[in-house]
Coordinates of N, CA, C and O in Angstrom, one line a residue:
X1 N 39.2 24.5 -22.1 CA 39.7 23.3 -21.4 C 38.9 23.0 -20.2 O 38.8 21.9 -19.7
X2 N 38.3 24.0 -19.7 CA 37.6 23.7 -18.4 C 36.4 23.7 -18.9 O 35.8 23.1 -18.0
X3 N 35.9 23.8 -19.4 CA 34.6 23.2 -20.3 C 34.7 22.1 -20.5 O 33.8 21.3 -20.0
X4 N 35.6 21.4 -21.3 CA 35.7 20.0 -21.7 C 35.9 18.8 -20.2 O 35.5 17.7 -20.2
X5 N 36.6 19.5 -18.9 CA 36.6 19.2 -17.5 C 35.2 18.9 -16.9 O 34.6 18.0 -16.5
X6 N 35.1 20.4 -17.2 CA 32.9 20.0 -16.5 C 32.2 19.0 -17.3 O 31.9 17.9 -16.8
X7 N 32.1 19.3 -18.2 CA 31.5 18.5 -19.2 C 31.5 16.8 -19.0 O 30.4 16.1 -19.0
X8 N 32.8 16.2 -18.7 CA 33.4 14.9 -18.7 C 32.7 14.4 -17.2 O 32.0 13.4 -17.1
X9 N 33.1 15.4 -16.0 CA 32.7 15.3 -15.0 C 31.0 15.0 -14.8 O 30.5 14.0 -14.4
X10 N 30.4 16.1 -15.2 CA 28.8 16.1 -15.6 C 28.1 14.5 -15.8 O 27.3 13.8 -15.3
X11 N 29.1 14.5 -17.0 CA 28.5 13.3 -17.6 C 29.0 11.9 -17.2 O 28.4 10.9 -17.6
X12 N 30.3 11.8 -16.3 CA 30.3 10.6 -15.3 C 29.2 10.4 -14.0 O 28.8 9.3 -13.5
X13 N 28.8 11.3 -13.8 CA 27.9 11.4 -12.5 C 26.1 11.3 -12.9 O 25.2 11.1 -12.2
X14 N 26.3 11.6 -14.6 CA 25.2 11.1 -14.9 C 25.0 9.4 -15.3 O 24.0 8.8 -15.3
X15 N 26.0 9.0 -15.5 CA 26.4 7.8 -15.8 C 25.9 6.8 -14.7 O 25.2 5.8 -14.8
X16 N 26.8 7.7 -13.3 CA 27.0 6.8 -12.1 C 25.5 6.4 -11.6 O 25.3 5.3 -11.3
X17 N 24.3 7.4 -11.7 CA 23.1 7.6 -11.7 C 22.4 6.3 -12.5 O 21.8 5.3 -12.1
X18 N 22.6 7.0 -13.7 CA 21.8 5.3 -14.5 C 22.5 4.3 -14.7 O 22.1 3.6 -15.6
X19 N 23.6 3.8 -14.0 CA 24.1 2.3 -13.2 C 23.6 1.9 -12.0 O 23.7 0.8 -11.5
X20 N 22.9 3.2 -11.3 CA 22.2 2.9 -9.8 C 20.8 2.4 -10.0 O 20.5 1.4 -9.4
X21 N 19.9 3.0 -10.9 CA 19.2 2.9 -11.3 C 18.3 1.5 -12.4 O 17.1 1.2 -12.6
X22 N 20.0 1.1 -12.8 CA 19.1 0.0 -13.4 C 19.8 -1.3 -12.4 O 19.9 -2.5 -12.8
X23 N 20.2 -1.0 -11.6 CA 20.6 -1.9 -10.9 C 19.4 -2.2 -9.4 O 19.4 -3.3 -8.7
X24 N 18.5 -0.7 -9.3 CA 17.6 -0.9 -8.7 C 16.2 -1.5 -9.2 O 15.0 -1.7 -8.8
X25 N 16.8 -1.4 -10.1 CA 15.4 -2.0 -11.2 C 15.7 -3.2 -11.3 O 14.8 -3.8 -10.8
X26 N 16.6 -3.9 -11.8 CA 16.8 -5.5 -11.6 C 16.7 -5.8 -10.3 O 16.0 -6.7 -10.2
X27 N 17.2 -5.5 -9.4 CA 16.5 -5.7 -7.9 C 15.3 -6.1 -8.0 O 15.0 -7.3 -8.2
X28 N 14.5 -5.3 -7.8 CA 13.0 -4.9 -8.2 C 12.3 -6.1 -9.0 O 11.3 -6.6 -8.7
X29 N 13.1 -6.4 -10.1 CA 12.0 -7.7 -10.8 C 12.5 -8.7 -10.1 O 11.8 -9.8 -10.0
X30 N 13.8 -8.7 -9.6 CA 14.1 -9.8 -8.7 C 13.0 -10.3 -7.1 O 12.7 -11.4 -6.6
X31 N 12.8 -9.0 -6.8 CA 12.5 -9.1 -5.6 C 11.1 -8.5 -4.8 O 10.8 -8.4 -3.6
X32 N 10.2 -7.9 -6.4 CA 9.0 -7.0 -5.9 C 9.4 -5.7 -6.1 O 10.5 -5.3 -6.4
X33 N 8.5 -5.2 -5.9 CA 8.3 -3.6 -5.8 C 8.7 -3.2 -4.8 O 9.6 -2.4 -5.0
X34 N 8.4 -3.5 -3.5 CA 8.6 -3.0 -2.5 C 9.9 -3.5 -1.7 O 10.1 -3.5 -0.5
X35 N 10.8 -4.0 -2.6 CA 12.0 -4.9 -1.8 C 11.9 -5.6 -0.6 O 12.3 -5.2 0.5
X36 N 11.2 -6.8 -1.1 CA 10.5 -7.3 -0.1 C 11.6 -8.3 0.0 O 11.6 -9.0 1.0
X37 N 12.8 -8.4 -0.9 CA 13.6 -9.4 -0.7 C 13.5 -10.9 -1.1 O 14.3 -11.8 -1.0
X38 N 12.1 -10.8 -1.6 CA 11.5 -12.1 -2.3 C 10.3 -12.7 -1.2 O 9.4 -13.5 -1.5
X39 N 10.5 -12.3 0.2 CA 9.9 -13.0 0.7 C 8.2 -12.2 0.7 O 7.9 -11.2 0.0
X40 N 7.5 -12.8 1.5 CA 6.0 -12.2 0.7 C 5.5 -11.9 2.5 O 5.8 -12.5 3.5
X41 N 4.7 -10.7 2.2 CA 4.0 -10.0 3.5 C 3.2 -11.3 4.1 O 2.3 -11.9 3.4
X42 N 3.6 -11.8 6.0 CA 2.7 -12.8 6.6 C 1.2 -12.4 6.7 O 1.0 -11.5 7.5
X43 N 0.4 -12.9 6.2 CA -1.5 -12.2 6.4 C -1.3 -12.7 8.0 O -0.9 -13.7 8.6
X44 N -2.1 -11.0 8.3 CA -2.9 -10.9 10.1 C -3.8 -12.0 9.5 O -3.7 -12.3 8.4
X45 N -4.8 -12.5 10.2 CA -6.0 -13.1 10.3 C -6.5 -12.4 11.0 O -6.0 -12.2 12.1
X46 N -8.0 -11.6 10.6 CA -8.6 -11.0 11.4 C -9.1 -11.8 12.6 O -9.5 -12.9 12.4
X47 N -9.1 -11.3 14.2 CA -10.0 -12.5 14.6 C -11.6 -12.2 14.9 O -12.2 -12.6 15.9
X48 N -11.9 -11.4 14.1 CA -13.2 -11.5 13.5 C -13.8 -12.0 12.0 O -14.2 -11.0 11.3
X49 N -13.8 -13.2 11.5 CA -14.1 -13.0 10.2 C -15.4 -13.5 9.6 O -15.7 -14.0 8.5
X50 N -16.1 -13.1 10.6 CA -17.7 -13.2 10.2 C -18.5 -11.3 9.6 O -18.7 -10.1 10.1
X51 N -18.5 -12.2 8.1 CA -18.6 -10.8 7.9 C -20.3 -10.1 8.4 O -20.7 -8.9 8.5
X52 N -20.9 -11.1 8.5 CA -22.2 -10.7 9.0 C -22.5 -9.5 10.8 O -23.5 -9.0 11.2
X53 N -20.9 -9.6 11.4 CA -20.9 -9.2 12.4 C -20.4 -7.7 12.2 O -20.2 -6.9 13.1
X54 N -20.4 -7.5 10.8 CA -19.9 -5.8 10.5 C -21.0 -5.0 9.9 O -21.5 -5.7 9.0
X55 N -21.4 -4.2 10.1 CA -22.7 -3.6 9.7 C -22.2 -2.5 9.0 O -23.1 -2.0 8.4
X56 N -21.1 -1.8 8.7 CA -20.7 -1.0 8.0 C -19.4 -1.7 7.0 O -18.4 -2.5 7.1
X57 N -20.0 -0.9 6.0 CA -18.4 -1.4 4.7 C -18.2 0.3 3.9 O -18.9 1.3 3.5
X58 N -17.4 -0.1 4.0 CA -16.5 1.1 3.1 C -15.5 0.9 1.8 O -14.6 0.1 1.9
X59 N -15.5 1.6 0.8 CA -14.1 0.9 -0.4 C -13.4 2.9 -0.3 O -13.9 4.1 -0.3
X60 N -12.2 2.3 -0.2 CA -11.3 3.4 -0.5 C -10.5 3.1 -1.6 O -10.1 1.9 -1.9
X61 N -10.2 3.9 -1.9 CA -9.2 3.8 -3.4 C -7.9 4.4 -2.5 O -7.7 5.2 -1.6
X62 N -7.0 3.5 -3.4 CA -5.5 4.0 -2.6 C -4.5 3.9 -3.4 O -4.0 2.8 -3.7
X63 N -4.1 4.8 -3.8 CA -2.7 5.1 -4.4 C -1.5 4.3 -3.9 O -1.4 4.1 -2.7
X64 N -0.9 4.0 -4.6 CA 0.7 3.0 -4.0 C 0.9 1.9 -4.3 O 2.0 1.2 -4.1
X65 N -0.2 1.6 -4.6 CA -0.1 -0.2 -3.9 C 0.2 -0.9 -5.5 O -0.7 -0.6 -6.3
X66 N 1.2 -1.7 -5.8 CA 2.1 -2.2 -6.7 C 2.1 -3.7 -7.3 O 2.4 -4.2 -8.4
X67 N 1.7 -4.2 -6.1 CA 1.8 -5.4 -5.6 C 0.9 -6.6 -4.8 O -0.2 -6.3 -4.5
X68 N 1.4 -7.7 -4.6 CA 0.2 -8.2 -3.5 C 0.7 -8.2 -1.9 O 0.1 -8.6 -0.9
X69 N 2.2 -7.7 -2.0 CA 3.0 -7.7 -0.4 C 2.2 -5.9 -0.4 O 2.4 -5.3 0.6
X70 N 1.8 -5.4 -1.3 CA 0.9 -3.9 -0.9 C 0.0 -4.2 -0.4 O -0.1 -3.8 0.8
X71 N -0.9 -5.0 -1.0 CA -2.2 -5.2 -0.8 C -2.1 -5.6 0.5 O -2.8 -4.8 1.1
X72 N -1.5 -6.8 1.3 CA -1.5 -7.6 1.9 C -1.2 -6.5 3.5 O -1.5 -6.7 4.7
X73 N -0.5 -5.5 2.8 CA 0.3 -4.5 4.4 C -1.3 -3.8 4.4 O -2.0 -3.7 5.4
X74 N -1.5 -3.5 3.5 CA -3.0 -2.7 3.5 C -4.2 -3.4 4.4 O -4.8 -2.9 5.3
X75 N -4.3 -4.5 4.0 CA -5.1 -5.6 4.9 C -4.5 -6.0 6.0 O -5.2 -6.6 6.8
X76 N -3.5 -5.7 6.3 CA -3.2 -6.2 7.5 C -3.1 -4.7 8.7 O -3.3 -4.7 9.9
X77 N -2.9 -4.0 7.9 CA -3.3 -2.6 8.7 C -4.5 -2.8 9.4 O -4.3 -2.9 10.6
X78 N -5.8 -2.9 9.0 CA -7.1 -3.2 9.3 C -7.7 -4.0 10.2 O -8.6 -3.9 11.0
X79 N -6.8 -5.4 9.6 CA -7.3 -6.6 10.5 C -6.6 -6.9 11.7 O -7.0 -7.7 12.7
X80 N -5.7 -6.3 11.6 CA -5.0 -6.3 13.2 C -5.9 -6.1 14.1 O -5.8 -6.5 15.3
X81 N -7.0 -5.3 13.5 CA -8.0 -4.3 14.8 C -9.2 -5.3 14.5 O -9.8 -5.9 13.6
X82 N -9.4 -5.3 15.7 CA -10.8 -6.7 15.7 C -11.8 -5.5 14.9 O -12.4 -5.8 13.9
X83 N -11.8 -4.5 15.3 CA -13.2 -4.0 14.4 C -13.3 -4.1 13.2 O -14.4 -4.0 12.6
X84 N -12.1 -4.2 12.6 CA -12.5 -4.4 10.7 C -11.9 -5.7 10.3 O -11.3 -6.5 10.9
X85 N -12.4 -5.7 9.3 CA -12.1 -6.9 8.3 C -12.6 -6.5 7.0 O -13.7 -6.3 6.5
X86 N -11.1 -6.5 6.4 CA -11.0 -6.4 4.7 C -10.2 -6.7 4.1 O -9.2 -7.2 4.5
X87 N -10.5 -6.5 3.0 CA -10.3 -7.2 1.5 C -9.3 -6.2 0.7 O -9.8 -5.0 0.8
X88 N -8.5 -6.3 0.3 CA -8.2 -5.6 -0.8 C -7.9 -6.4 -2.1 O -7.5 -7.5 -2.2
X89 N -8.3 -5.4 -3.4 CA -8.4 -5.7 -4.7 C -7.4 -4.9 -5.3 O -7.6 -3.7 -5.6
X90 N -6.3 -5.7 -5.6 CA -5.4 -4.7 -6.1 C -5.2 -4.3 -7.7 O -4.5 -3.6 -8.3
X91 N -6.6 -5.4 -8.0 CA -6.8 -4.8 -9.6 C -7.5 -3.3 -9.5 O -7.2 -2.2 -10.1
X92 N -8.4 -3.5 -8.5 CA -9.4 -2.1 -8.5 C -8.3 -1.1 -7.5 O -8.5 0.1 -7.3
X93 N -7.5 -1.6 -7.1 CA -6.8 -0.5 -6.1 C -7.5 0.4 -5.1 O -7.5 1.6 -4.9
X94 N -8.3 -0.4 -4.4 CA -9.1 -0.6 -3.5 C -9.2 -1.3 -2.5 O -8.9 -2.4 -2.7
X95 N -9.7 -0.9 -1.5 CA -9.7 -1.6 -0.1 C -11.2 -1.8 0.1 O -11.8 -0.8 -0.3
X96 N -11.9 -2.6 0.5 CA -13.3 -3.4 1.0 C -13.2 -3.2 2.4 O -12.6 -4.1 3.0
X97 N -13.6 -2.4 2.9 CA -13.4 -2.4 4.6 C -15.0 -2.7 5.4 O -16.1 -2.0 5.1
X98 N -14.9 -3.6 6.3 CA -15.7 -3.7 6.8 C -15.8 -3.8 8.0 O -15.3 -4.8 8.4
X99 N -16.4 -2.7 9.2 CA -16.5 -2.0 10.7 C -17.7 -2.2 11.4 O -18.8 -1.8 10.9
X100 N -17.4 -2.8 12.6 CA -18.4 -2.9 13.6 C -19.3 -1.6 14.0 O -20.5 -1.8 14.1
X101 N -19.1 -0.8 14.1 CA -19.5 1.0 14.2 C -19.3 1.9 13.3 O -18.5 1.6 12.4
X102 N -19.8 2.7 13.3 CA -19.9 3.6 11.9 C -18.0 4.5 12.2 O -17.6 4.5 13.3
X103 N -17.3 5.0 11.2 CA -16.2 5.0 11.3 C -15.7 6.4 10.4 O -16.0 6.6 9.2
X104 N -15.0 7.1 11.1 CA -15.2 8.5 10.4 C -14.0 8.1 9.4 O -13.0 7.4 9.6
X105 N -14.4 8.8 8.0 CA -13.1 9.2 6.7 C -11.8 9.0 7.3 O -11.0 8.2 7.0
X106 N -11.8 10.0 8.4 CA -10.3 10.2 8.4 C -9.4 9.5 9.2 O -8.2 9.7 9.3
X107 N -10.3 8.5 9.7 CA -9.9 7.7 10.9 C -9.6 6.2 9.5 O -8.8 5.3 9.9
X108 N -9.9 6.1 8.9 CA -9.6 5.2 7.9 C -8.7 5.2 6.9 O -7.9 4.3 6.5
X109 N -9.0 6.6 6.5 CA -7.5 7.2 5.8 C -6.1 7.3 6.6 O -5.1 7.3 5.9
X110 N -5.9 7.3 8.1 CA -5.2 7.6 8.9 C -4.7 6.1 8.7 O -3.5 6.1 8.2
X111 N -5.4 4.8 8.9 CA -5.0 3.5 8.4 C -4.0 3.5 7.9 O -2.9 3.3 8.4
X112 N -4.5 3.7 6.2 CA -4.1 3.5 5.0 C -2.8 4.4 5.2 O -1.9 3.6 5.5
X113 N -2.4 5.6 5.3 CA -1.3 6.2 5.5 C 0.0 5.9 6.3 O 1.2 5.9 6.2
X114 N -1.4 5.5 7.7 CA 0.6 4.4 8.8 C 1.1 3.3 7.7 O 2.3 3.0 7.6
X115 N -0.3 2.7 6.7 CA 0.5 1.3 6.3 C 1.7 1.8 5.2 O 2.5 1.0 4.7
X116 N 1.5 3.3 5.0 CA 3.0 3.7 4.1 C 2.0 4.2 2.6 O 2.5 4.9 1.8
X117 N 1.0 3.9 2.4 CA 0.0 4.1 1.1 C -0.9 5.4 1.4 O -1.1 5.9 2.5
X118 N -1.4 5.9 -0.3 CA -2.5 7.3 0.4 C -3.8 7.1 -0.4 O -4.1 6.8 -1.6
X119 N -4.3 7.2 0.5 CA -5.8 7.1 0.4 C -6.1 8.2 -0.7 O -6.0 9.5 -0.5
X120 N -6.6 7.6 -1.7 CA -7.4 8.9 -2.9 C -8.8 9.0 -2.1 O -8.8 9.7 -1.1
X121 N -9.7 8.4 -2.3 CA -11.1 8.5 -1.7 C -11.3 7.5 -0.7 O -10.5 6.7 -0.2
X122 N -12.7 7.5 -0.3 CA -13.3 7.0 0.9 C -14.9 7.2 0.6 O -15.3 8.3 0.7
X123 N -16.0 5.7 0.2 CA -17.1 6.1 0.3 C -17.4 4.8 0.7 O -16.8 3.7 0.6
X124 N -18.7 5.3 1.5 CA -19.7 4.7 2.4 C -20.0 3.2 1.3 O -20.3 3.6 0.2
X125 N -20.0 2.0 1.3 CA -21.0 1.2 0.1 C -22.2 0.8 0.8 O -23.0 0.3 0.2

């Protein structure tokens, strides 16, 4: 009898789980990946956007990004800072960064990580 108790119990709670679940999932096509609530990430405008004024570019590949309100927090991580200006491609899951001074890995990766995403690589183009 207390088997048939656990058992019942077990299996409401697994229940309660996948009603949470697809309820966060229709969310989700309702409203983005990132429950954005439908509304879409405002683009920084870099206020540098001559790209001829950046002598260094870099593409990092970055894990997370779902979306174009991803893409868009990703680019705006960057462009907030007058020194860069970039692009992201969220087919290639990549960021296009382009820096007035040469710009260490981890100071770029450090970026990508406040904007909430993780940097797989980082190479010089």
């Amino acid at each position: 009898m207390d088997t048939i108790i656990s058992t019942i119990i077990v299996c409401a709670i697994i229940a309660v789980i996948c009603v949470f679940g697809v309820l966060k999932y229709i969310k989700s096509l309702k409203s983005g990946c990132c429950g954005a609530g439908g509304d879409s990430v405002k683009k920084v405008k870099p206020k540098d956007s001559n790209a001829k004024n950046f002598n260094y570019e870099y593409k990092i590949v970055i894990d997370g990004m779902t979306c174009k309100n991803c893409a868009m927090r990703v680019e705006n991580a960057f462009n907030s800072d007058e020194n860069y200006l970039a692009k992201v491609k969220l087919s290639e899951n990549s960021a296009f960064v382009r820096a007035k001074q040469a710009v260490e890995e981890k100071v770029l990766r450090d970026v990508v990580i406040k904007a909430g995403y993780i940097p797989m690589k980082v190479e010089k183009v």
